[in-house]
Coordinates of C-alpha atoms (C1' of nucleotides) in Angstrom, one line a residue:
Chain C
M117 CA 0.0 0.0 0.0
S118 CA 1.4 3.3 -1.0
A119 CA 1.7 5.6 1.9
P120 CA 0.8 8.7 -0.2
S121 CA -2.8 8.5 -1.1
I122 CA -4.0 8.9 -4.6
R123 CA -4.9 12.4 -3.9
A124 CA -1.4 13.2 -2.6
R125 CA 0.1 11.7 -5.7
V126 CA -1.9 13.6 -8.1
R127 CA -1.3 16.7 -6.1
A128 CA 2.5 16.2 -6.4
E129 CA 2.1 15.6 -10.1
M130 CA 0.1 18.9 -10.3
I131 CA 2.8 20.7 -8.5
G132 CA 5.3 19.3 -10.8
E133 CA 3.3 20.2 -13.9
I134 CA 2.7 23.7 -12.7
K135 CA 6.4 24.2 -12.2
A136 CA 7.2 22.7 -15.6
V137 CA 4.7 25.0 -17.4
A138 CA 6.0 28.0 -15.4
R139 CA 9.5 27.1 -16.4
R140 CA 8.4 27.0 -20.1
H141 CA 6.7 30.3 -19.8
L142 CA 9.8 31.7 -18.1
A143 CA 12.0 30.6 -21.0
T144 CA 9.8 32.3 -23.5
D145 CA 8.3 35.3 -21.9
G146 CA 11.1 36.3 -19.6
A147 CA 11.0 37.0 -15.9
N148 CA 7.5 38.4 -15.7
L149 CA 5.8 35.1 -15.1
S150 CA 2.0 35.3 -15.3
L151 CA 0.1 33.0 -13.0
R152 CA -3.0 33.3 -15.2
A153 CA -1.1 32.3 -18.3
V154 CA 0.2 29.3 -16.5
A155 CA -3.3 28.4 -15.4
R156 CA -4.6 28.9 -18.9
D157 CA -2.0 26.6 -20.3
M158 CA -3.1 23.9 -17.9
G159 CA -6.8 24.4 -18.6
M160 CA -7.4 25.7 -15.2
V161 CA -8.6 28.9 -13.7
S162 CA -6.1 31.2 -12.1
S163 CA -7.5 30.8 -8.6
A164 CA -7.0 27.0 -8.8
I165 CA -3.2 27.6 -8.8
Y166 CA -3.5 28.9 -5.3
R167 CA -4.3 25.5 -4.1
Y168 CA -0.8 24.5 -4.8
F169 CA 1.2 27.7 -4.4
P170 CA 0.2 30.3 -1.9
S171 CA 1.5 33.1 -4.1
R172 CA 3.3 33.8 -7.2
D173 CA 6.5 34.5 -5.2
E174 CA 6.3 31.0 -3.7
L175 CA 6.2 29.6 -7.2
L176 CA 9.1 31.7 -8.2
T177 CA 10.9 30.5 -5.1
A178 CA 10.4 26.9 -6.0
L179 CA 11.7 27.6 -9.5
I180 CA 14.7 29.4 -8.1
L181 CA 15.5 26.5 -5.7
E182 CA 15.4 24.0 -8.5
A183 CA 17.5 26.2 -10.7
Y184 CA 20.2 26.6 -8.0
D185 CA 20.2 22.9 -7.6
A186 CA 20.4 22.3 -11.3
L187 CA 23.3 24.7 -11.6
G188 CA 25.0 23.2 -8.6
D189 CA 24.6 19.7 -10.0
A190 CA 26.1 20.7 -13.3
V191 CA 29.1 22.4 -11.8
E192 CA 29.8 19.7 -9.2
A193 CA 29.4 17.0 -11.8
A194 CA 31.8 18.7 -14.2
D195 CA 34.3 19.0 -11.4
A196 CA 33.9 15.4 -10.3
A197 CA 34.2 14.1 -13.8
A198 CA 37.7 15.6 -14.2
D199 CA 41.0 14.1 -13.0
P200 CA 41.1 15.1 -9.4
R201 CA 44.8 16.0 -9.7
D202 CA 44.4 18.1 -12.8
L203 CA 43.5 21.3 -11.0
R204 CA 43.2 23.4 -14.1
G205 CA 41.2 20.9 -15.8
R206 CA 38.8 20.8 -12.9
W207 CA 38.7 24.6 -12.8
H208 CA 37.9 24.9 -16.4
A209 CA 35.4 22.1 -16.3
A210 CA 33.5 23.7 -13.5
C211 CA 33.5 27.1 -15.1
R212 CA 32.5 25.8 -18.4
A213 CA 29.7 23.8 -16.8
A214 CA 28.3 26.9 -15.1
R215 CA 28.4 28.9 -18.4
G216 CA 26.9 26.0 -20.3
W217 CA 24.0 25.7 -17.9
A218 CA 23.5 29.5 -18.0
L219 CA 23.4 29.5 -21.8
A220 CA 21.0 26.6 -21.8
H221 CA 18.7 28.2 -19.2
P222 CA 19.1 31.9 -19.7
A223 CA 15.8 32.9 -18.0
E224 CA 16.5 30.8 -14.9
Y225 CA 20.0 32.1 -14.7
A226 CA 18.6 35.7 -14.8
L227 CA 16.2 34.6 -12.1
L228 CA 19.2 33.6 -9.9
Y229 CA 21.7 36.3 -10.7
G230 CA 19.8 39.1 -12.2
T231 CA 18.1 42.1 -10.6
P232 CA 16.4 40.9 -7.4
V233 CA 12.6 41.2 -7.7
P234 CA 11.6 44.3 -5.9
G235 CA 9.4 43.0 -3.2
Y236 CA 11.0 39.6 -3.2
A237 CA 13.3 38.5 -0.5
A238 CA 15.2 35.2 -1.0
P239 CA 14.3 32.8 1.7
D240 CA 17.0 31.2 3.8
D241 CA 16.7 27.8 2.2
T242 CA 18.1 29.2 -1.0
V243 CA 21.5 30.2 0.4
G244 CA 22.7 26.6 0.7
P245 CA 22.1 25.7 -2.9
A246 CA 23.3 29.1 -4.0
Q247 CA 26.7 28.4 -2.4
R248 CA 27.4 25.2 -4.3
P249 CA 29.2 26.7 -7.3
P250 CA 31.6 29.0 -5.4
L251 CA 32.3 26.2 -2.9
T252 CA 33.2 23.9 -5.8
L253 CA 35.7 26.4 -7.1
V254 CA 37.3 27.0 -3.7
G255 CA 37.3 23.3 -3.1
I256 CA 39.6 22.9 -6.1
L257 CA 41.9 25.4 -4.5
R258 CA 41.8 23.5 -1.2
D259 CA 42.7 20.3 -2.9
G260 CA 45.6 22.0 -4.7
L261 CA 46.8 23.3 -1.5
A262 CA 46.6 19.9 0.1
A263 CA 48.5 18.4 -2.7
G264 CA 51.2 21.0 -2.5
A265 CA 50.5 22.2 -6.0
I266 CA 49.4 25.7 -4.9
T267 CA 51.5 28.0 -2.8
P268 CA 49.2 30.1 -0.7
P269 CA 49.5 33.9 -1.1
P270 CA 50.9 35.7 1.9
A271 CA 48.2 36.7 4.4
E272 CA 49.8 40.1 4.8
E273 CA 48.4 41.2 1.5
L274 CA 45.0 41.3 3.2
P275 CA 43.8 44.2 5.3
A276 CA 43.0 43.1 8.8
P277 CA 39.2 43.4 8.7
V278 CA 38.9 41.6 5.4
R279 CA 41.2 38.9 6.8
A280 CA 38.9 38.5 9.8
D281 CA 35.8 38.2 7.6
L282 CA 37.5 35.7 5.4
A283 CA 38.7 33.7 8.3
E284 CA 35.2 33.4 9.7
L285 CA 34.0 32.3 6.2
A286 CA 36.8 29.7 5.9
E287 CA 36.2 28.4 9.3
A288 CA 32.6 27.6 8.3
F289 CA 33.4 25.8 5.0
F290 CA 37.1 25.1 4.6
P291 CA 38.8 25.0 8.0
G292 CA 42.4 26.0 7.8
L293 CA 42.2 27.4 4.3
P294 CA 44.5 30.5 4.1
E295 CA 42.3 33.6 4.0
A296 CA 44.2 35.1 1.0
L297 CA 43.6 32.0 -1.0
L298 CA 39.9 32.1 -0.2
A299 CA 39.9 35.7 -1.3
R300 CA 41.3 34.6 -4.7
G301 CA 38.8 31.9 -5.0
M302 CA 36.0 34.4 -4.5
A303 CA 37.6 36.6 -7.1
G304 CA 37.4 33.7 -9.5
W305 CA 33.8 33.1 -8.7
T306 CA 33.0 36.8 -9.1
Q307 CA 34.7 36.9 -12.4
L308 CA 32.9 33.8 -13.6
F309 CA 29.6 35.4 -12.7
G310 CA 30.5 38.6 -14.3
L311 CA 31.6 36.9 -17.6
I312 CA 28.4 34.9 -17.8
S313 CA 26.2 37.8 -17.0
F314 CA 27.9 40.1 -19.5
E315 CA 27.5 37.4 -22.2
L316 CA 23.9 36.6 -21.3
F317 CA 22.7 40.1 -20.8
G318 CA 24.1 41.1 -24.2
R319 CA 26.9 43.4 -23.2
I320 CA 29.6 41.5 -25.1
N321 CA 27.8 40.2 -28.1
R322 CA 28.4 43.1 -30.4
S323 CA 32.2 43.0 -30.1
M324 CA 33.0 39.4 -29.6
A325 CA 32.3 36.8 -32.3
H326 CA 34.1 33.9 -30.7
R327 CA 32.6 33.8 -27.2
D328 CA 33.6 30.3 -26.3
A329 CA 37.2 31.0 -26.9
Y330 CA 36.9 34.4 -25.2
F331 CA 35.3 32.8 -22.1
D332 CA 38.0 30.2 -22.0
H333 CA 40.8 32.8 -22.2
Q334 CA 39.3 34.8 -19.4
I335 CA 38.9 31.8 -17.2
R336 CA 42.5 30.9 -17.9
L337 CA 43.6 34.4 -16.7
M338 CA 41.7 33.9 -13.5
A339 CA 43.2 30.4 -13.0
D340 CA 46.6 32.2 -13.3
L341 CA 45.5 34.7 -10.7
V342 CA 44.3 32.1 -8.2
G343 CA 47.6 30.4 -8.6
L344 CA 46.7 27.2 -10.3
P345 CA 49.7 25.5 -11.7
A346 CA 50.1 24.9 -15.5
R347 CA 48.7 21.6 -16.7
P348 CA 51.1 18.8 -17.2
Q349 CA 49.9 17.9 -20.7
V350 CA 49.3 20.3 -23.6
P351 CA 46.8 23.0 -22.5
S352 CA 45.0 23.3 -25.8
E353 CA 41.7 21.6 -26.1
E354 CA 38.8 22.3 -28.4
Chain G
M29 CA 13.9 86.6 -27.8
S30 CA 14.2 83.0 -26.6
A31 CA 14.0 80.7 -29.6
P32 CA 12.0 78.1 -27.7
S33 CA 8.5 79.4 -27.1
I34 CA 6.8 79.3 -23.8
R35 CA 5.1 76.2 -24.7
A36 CA 8.3 74.5 -25.6
R37 CA 9.9 75.6 -22.4
V38 CA 7.1 74.3 -20.1
R39 CA 7.2 71.1 -22.1
A40 CA 10.9 70.6 -21.4
E41 CA 10.2 71.3 -17.8
M42 CA 7.5 68.7 -17.7
I43 CA 9.7 66.1 -19.3
G44 CA 12.4 66.8 -16.7
E45 CA 9.9 66.6 -13.9
I46 CA 8.5 63.4 -15.1
K47 CA 11.9 61.9 -15.2
A48 CA 12.7 63.2 -11.7
V49 CA 9.5 61.7 -10.3
A50 CA 10.1 58.5 -12.1
R51 CA 13.7 58.3 -10.8
R52 CA 12.3 58.8 -7.3
H53 CA 9.7 56.0 -7.8
L54 CA 12.5 53.8 -9.2
A55 CA 14.6 54.3 -6.0
T56 CA 11.8 53.4 -3.7
D57 CA 9.7 50.8 -5.5
G58 CA 12.4 49.1 -7.6
A59 CA 12.4 48.4 -11.3
N60 CA 8.7 48.0 -11.8
L61 CA 8.0 51.6 -12.6
S62 CA 4.3 52.5 -12.7
L63 CA 3.4 55.2 -15.2
R64 CA 0.1 55.7 -13.3
A65 CA 1.8 56.2 -10.0
V66 CA 4.2 58.7 -11.6
A67 CA 1.2 60.6 -13.1
R68 CA -0.6 60.5 -9.7
D69 CA 2.4 62.1 -8.0
M70 CA 2.3 64.9 -10.5
G71 CA -1.4 65.5 -10.1
M72 CA -2.0 64.3 -13.6
V73 CA -3.9 61.5 -15.3
S74 CA -1.9 58.6 -16.7
S75 CA -2.8 59.3 -20.3
A76 CA -1.3 62.8 -20.0
I77 CA 2.2 61.2 -19.6
Y78 CA 1.9 59.9 -23.1
R79 CA 2.1 63.4 -24.4
Y80 CA 5.7 63.4 -23.3
F81 CA 6.8 59.8 -23.6
P82 CA 5.3 57.5 -26.2
S83 CA 5.5 54.5 -23.9
R84 CA 6.8 53.3 -20.6
D85 CA 9.8 51.8 -22.3
E86 CA 10.7 55.2 -23.7
L87 CA 10.7 56.7 -20.3
L88 CA 12.8 53.9 -19.0
T89 CA 15.2 54.4 -21.9
A90 CA 15.5 58.1 -21.0
L91 CA 16.3 57.2 -17.4
I92 CA 18.8 54.5 -18.6
L93 CA 20.6 57.0 -20.8
E94 CA 20.9 59.5 -18.0
A95 CA 22.1 56.8 -15.7
Y96 CA 24.8 55.7 -18.1
D97 CA 26.0 59.3 -18.4
A98 CA 26.0 59.8 -14.7
L99 CA 28.0 56.7 -14.1
G100 CA 30.4 57.6 -17.0
D101 CA 30.8 61.1 -15.6
A102 CA 31.6 59.7 -12.1
V103 CA 34.2 57.2 -13.4
E104 CA 35.9 59.6 -15.8
A105 CA 35.9 62.4 -13.3
A106 CA 37.6 60.1 -10.7
D107 CA 40.2 59.0 -13.2
A108 CA 40.9 62.6 -14.3
A109 CA 41.2 63.8 -10.7
A110 CA 44.0 61.4 -10.0
D111 CA 47.7 61.9 -10.8
P112 CA 47.9 60.8 -14.4
R113 CA 51.1 59.0 -13.8
D114 CA 49.8 57.1 -10.8
L115 CA 48.3 54.3 -12.6
R116 CA 47.2 52.3 -9.6
G117 CA 45.7 55.4 -8.1
R118 CA 43.7 56.1 -11.2
W119 CA 42.6 52.4 -11.4
H120 CA 41.4 52.4 -7.8
A121 CA 39.8 55.8 -8.2
A122 CA 37.8 54.8 -11.2
C123 CA 36.7 51.5 -9.7
R124 CA 35.7 53.1 -6.4
A125 CA 33.8 55.8 -8.3
A126 CA 31.8 53.1 -10.1
R127 CA 31.0 51.3 -6.9
G128 CA 30.2 54.6 -5.1
W129 CA 27.7 55.6 -7.8
A130 CA 26.2 52.2 -7.8
L131 CA 25.7 52.2 -4.0
A132 CA 24.2 55.6 -4.2
H133 CA 21.9 54.7 -7.0
P134 CA 21.1 51.0 -6.7
A135 CA 17.9 51.0 -8.6
E136 CA 19.5 52.8 -11.6
Y137 CA 22.5 50.5 -11.5
A138 CA 20.1 47.6 -11.5
L139 CA 18.4 49.1 -14.5
L140 CA 21.7 49.3 -16.3
Y141 CA 23.4 46.0 -15.3
G142 CA 20.6 43.8 -14.0
T143 CA 18.3 41.5 -15.9
P144 CA 17.3 43.0 -19.2
V145 CA 13.6 43.8 -19.3
P146 CA 11.9 41.0 -21.3
G147 CA 10.4 42.9 -24.1
Y148 CA 12.9 45.7 -23.9
A149 CA 15.8 46.1 -26.4
A150 CA 18.5 48.6 -25.6
P151 CA 18.5 51.2 -28.4
D152 CA 21.7 52.0 -30.2
D153 CA 22.2 55.3 -28.5
T154 CA 22.9 53.6 -25.2
V155 CA 26.0 51.7 -26.4
G156 CA 28.1 54.8 -26.5
P157 CA 27.5 56.0 -22.9
A158 CA 27.6 52.3 -21.7
Q159 CA 31.1 52.0 -23.0
R160 CA 32.6 54.9 -21.0
P161 CA 33.6 53.0 -17.8
P162 CA 35.4 50.2 -19.6
L163 CA 37.0 52.6 -21.9
T164 CA 38.2 54.5 -18.9
L165 CA 39.8 51.5 -17.4
V166 CA 41.5 50.4 -20.7
G167 CA 42.6 54.0 -21.1
I168 CA 44.6 53.7 -17.9
L169 CA 46.4 50.7 -19.3
R170 CA 47.1 52.5 -22.6
D171 CA 48.7 55.3 -20.7
G172 CA 50.7 52.9 -18.7
L173 CA 51.9 51.2 -21.8
A174 CA 52.8 54.6 -23.4
A175 CA 54.8 55.5 -20.3
G176 CA 56.7 52.2 -20.3
A177 CA 55.2 51.3 -16.9
I178 CA 53.3 48.3 -18.2
T179 CA 54.9 45.5 -20.1
P180 CA 52.3 44.0 -22.5
P181 CA 51.5 40.4 -22.0
P182 CA 52.6 38.1 -24.9
A183 CA 50.0 38.0 -27.6
E184 CA 50.7 34.3 -28.0
E185 CA 48.7 33.6 -24.9
L186 CA 45.6 34.5 -26.9
P187 CA 43.8 32.0 -29.1
A188 CA 43.8 33.2 -32.7
P189 CA 40.1 34.0 -33.0
V190 CA 39.9 35.8 -29.7
R191 CA 43.0 37.8 -30.8
A192 CA 41.2 38.7 -34.0
D193 CA 38.1 39.9 -32.2
L194 CA 40.2 41.9 -29.8
A195 CA 42.3 43.4 -32.5
E196 CA 39.1 44.7 -34.2
L197 CA 38.0 46.1 -30.9
A198 CA 41.3 47.7 -30.2
E199 CA 41.4 49.2 -33.7
A200 CA 38.1 51.0 -33.0
F201 CA 39.1 52.6 -29.6
F202 CA 42.7 52.2 -28.9
P203 CA 44.7 51.7 -32.1
G204 CA 47.8 49.8 -31.5
L205 CA 46.9 48.5 -28.1
P206 CA 48.2 44.9 -27.7
E207 CA 45.3 42.5 -27.8
A208 CA 46.3 40.7 -24.7
L209 CA 46.4 43.8 -22.7
L210 CA 43.0 44.7 -23.9
A211 CA 41.8 41.3 -22.8
R212 CA 43.1 42.0 -19.3
G213 CA 41.4 45.3 -19.2
M214 CA 38.1 43.7 -20.0
A215 CA 38.8 41.1 -17.3
G216 CA 39.2 44.0 -14.9
W217 CA 36.0 45.6 -16.1
T218 CA 34.1 42.2 -15.8
Q219 CA 35.4 41.8 -12.3
L220 CA 34.4 45.3 -11.3
F221 CA 30.9 44.7 -12.6
G222 CA 30.7 41.3 -10.8
L223 CA 31.9 42.8 -7.6
I224 CA 29.4 45.6 -7.5
S225 CA 26.6 43.4 -8.6
F226 CA 27.3 40.7 -6.0
E227 CA 27.4 43.4 -3.4
L228 CA 24.3 45.2 -4.6
F229 CA 22.2 42.2 -5.2
G230 CA 22.9 40.9 -1.8
R231 CA 25.1 37.9 -2.5
I232 CA 28.0 39.0 -0.3
N233 CA 26.3 40.8 2.5
R234 CA 25.8 37.9 4.8
S235 CA 29.4 36.9 4.9
M236 CA 31.3 40.1 4.5
A237 CA 31.1 42.8 7.2
H238 CA 33.8 45.1 5.8
R239 CA 32.7 45.6 2.3
D240 CA 34.7 48.7 1.5
A241 CA 38.0 46.9 2.4
Y242 CA 36.9 43.7 0.6
F243 CA 36.2 45.7 -2.6
D244 CA 39.5 47.5 -2.4
H245 CA 41.4 44.2 -2.0
Q246 CA 39.6 42.6 -4.9
I247 CA 40.3 45.6 -7.1
R248 CA 43.9 45.4 -6.0
L249 CA 44.1 41.8 -7.1
M250 CA 42.8 42.8 -10.5
A251 CA 45.3 45.6 -10.8
D252 CA 47.9 43.0 -10.2
L253 CA 46.5 40.9 -12.9
V254 CA 46.4 43.6 -15.5
G255 CA 50.0 44.4 -14.8
L256 CA 49.8 47.8 -13.1
P257 CA 53.0 48.6 -11.3
A258 CA 53.2 49.1 -7.6
R259 CA 52.6 52.6 -6.5
P260 CA 55.7 54.7 -5.7
Q261 CA 54.5 55.9 -2.4
V262 CA 52.9 53.9 0.5
P263 CA 49.9 52.0 -0.8
S264 CA 47.8 52.6 2.3
E265 CA 45.4 55.5 2.0
E266 CA 42.1 56.6 3.6
Chain M
dC42 C1' -7.8 91.0 -33.8
dT43 C1' -9.4 86.7 -35.1
dC44 C1' -9.4 82.3 -36.9
dG45 C1' -7.6 77.8 -37.2
dC46 C1' -4.0 74.5 -36.2
dG47 C1' -1.5 72.0 -32.9
dT48 C1' -0.9 70.9 -28.1
dC49 C1' -2.7 69.7 -23.9
dA50 C1' -5.2 67.3 -19.8
dA51 C1' -8.9 64.5 -18.7
dG52 C1' -11.9 60.7 -18.8
dA53 C1' -13.8 56.3 -20.4
dG54 C1' -12.6 52.1 -21.8
dC55 C1' -9.9 47.6 -23.0
dA56 C1' -7.2 43.7 -21.9
dG57 C1' -4.4 42.1 -18.7
dT58 C1' -2.4 41.2 -13.8
dG59 C1' -2.2 39.1 -8.6
dC60 C1' -5.1 37.8 -5.2
dT61 C1' -9.5 36.9 -2.2
dC62 C1' -13.8 34.9 -1.3
dT63 C1' -17.6 32.0 -2.0
dC64 C1' -19.9 27.9 -3.8
dG65 C1' -20.8 23.3 -5.0
dT66 C1' -18.3 18.9 -5.8
dT67 C1' -15.2 15.2 -4.8
dT68 C1' -12.1 12.6 -2.1
dT69 C1' -10.2 11.0 2.2
dC70 C1' -10.3 9.4 6.8
dG71 C1' -11.9 8.5 11.5
Chain X
dC184 C1' -21.3 6.3 6.9
dG185 C1' -20.7 10.9 7.8
dA186 C1' -17.7 14.8 8.9
dA187 C1' -13.7 17.1 7.3
dA188 C1' -10.5 18.3 4.1
dA189 C1' -9.2 19.3 -0.5
dC190 C1' -10.5 20.8 -5.0
dG191 C1' -12.0 23.6 -9.4
dA192 C1' -14.8 27.2 -11.0
dG193 C1' -16.4 31.7 -11.0
dA194 C1' -17.1 36.5 -9.5
dG195 C1' -14.9 40.4 -7.9
dC196 C1' -11.3 44.0 -6.3
dA197 C1' -7.6 47.0 -7.1
dC198 C1' -4.1 47.6 -10.1
dT199 C1' -1.3 47.9 -14.6
dG200 C1' 0.0 49.9 -19.7
dC201 C1' -2.2 51.8 -23.3
dT202 C1' -5.8 53.8 -26.8
dC203 C1' -9.3 56.8 -28.2
dT204 C1' -12.3 60.7 -27.8
dT205 C1' -13.5 65.2 -26.0
dG206 C1' -13.1 69.8 -24.8
dA207 C1' -10.0 73.7 -23.5
dC208 C1' -6.0 76.4 -24.3
dG209 C1' -1.9 78.8 -26.5
dC210 C1' 0.2 80.5 -30.7
dG211 C1' 1.3 82.1 -35.0
dA212 C1' -0.6 83.5 -39.7
dG213 C1' -3.7 86.3 -42.1

DNA sequence: CTCGCGTCAAGAGCAGTGCTCTCGTTTTCG
DNA sequence: CGAAAACGAGAGCACTGCTCTTGACGCGAG
């Protein structure tokens, strides 16, 4: 006997279908998701949606959560698929995975990293999934440090208050990680986000024809900055 | 005799006041600007606004243009106020000016660099003002190169197609600038945008208490990456 | 000075939005 | 089996951008 009743199962299916239709609308119509349009597409009346989601914002939150997880999955999977000792390979794979997901799901990426919706406040359960991509990047640095392939930058380059903030952050996620290395990891994450956003929001399209290669080059620059060693084999690939 | 008639003058004043009220609404209510609310604030009826702006998007475009120019002014003025030979000083001043303007006008910054409005396509007359901040940053690099303070990175580090794109770009704005140096300037600009966006869109607030110092440090890292020489005097300031 | 053109603000109206409430119907569970 | 919960539909509210019409006003030409 299935513990969830028939009603609970059809309810779960409804929630899933609403999210699917909403995601489709998001992809075509942009960020201004219309509850009524979603309801229409499902042959329902708008008020019926409220049986499943208490408000439009809650629907958006559900989509945001799923998007964070999808992006996190993509980045972590790309990192895990690479040779663990090939730090640059992992770095590039993770960054490319993030860009690839963003290009494949531009509307959802905009939902995550675009302008915050005016009245909308991200609930606390989004912060965990949101941290997965940067944690993946910094994790590569931690592994490199543990393997002796990365020499940590001197902590003296950090102003004291920044160092304190970073120490607290490192304590929570990567105990023992040098603060200056964490700062560089965050620089890499910031750059990755900026690159993807520029490309997706159309600030680079006019001037750059070969965007894949441009992205790779910029990621390479950041890999240099964070101190990743050169790859043992030939660096050229696709 | 004033060439513009009384009617033309009051019309110009009306346009200015509408923009001012709209900017105020933008600052308080976020990106979803309501034409009717603006009209209400001016004691007018919504349809009257259409005498001055053919649509809401046109009003937004006007605000965007002004915002681009304000940001460009701030960045260029900060660069111009610094000692021309103090490359790092200019770099930091320009970056700080961009961040300062963004923090002072978050809604307008979001309008410029946030999610593009779904139906909205940026008209061509926005691309010029939009390029002023990055051109300022790259201009600092060009001056450093001319003064012999910056050694250009080897062009071989660039993939051929990227180099071609960058060469075309450099030809248009900084003839003779090495492509690899331009790429680093764009990296700096991307990082600056990413830093400001992260801070403004609330992705850094939870973990970073001293945001001014954090920003300065990250900007310093990028100044290292682009190859700016160390400052002659003591680097601490403020 | 006057007439007519062009500009202006106002109002009604249309189609759309998020959301609430009520009303029968259906399913679930004690 | 009957009470309770969940469900879909519909009406309605306040709001949005935008269009069209109407009447009043300024302004320059005759």
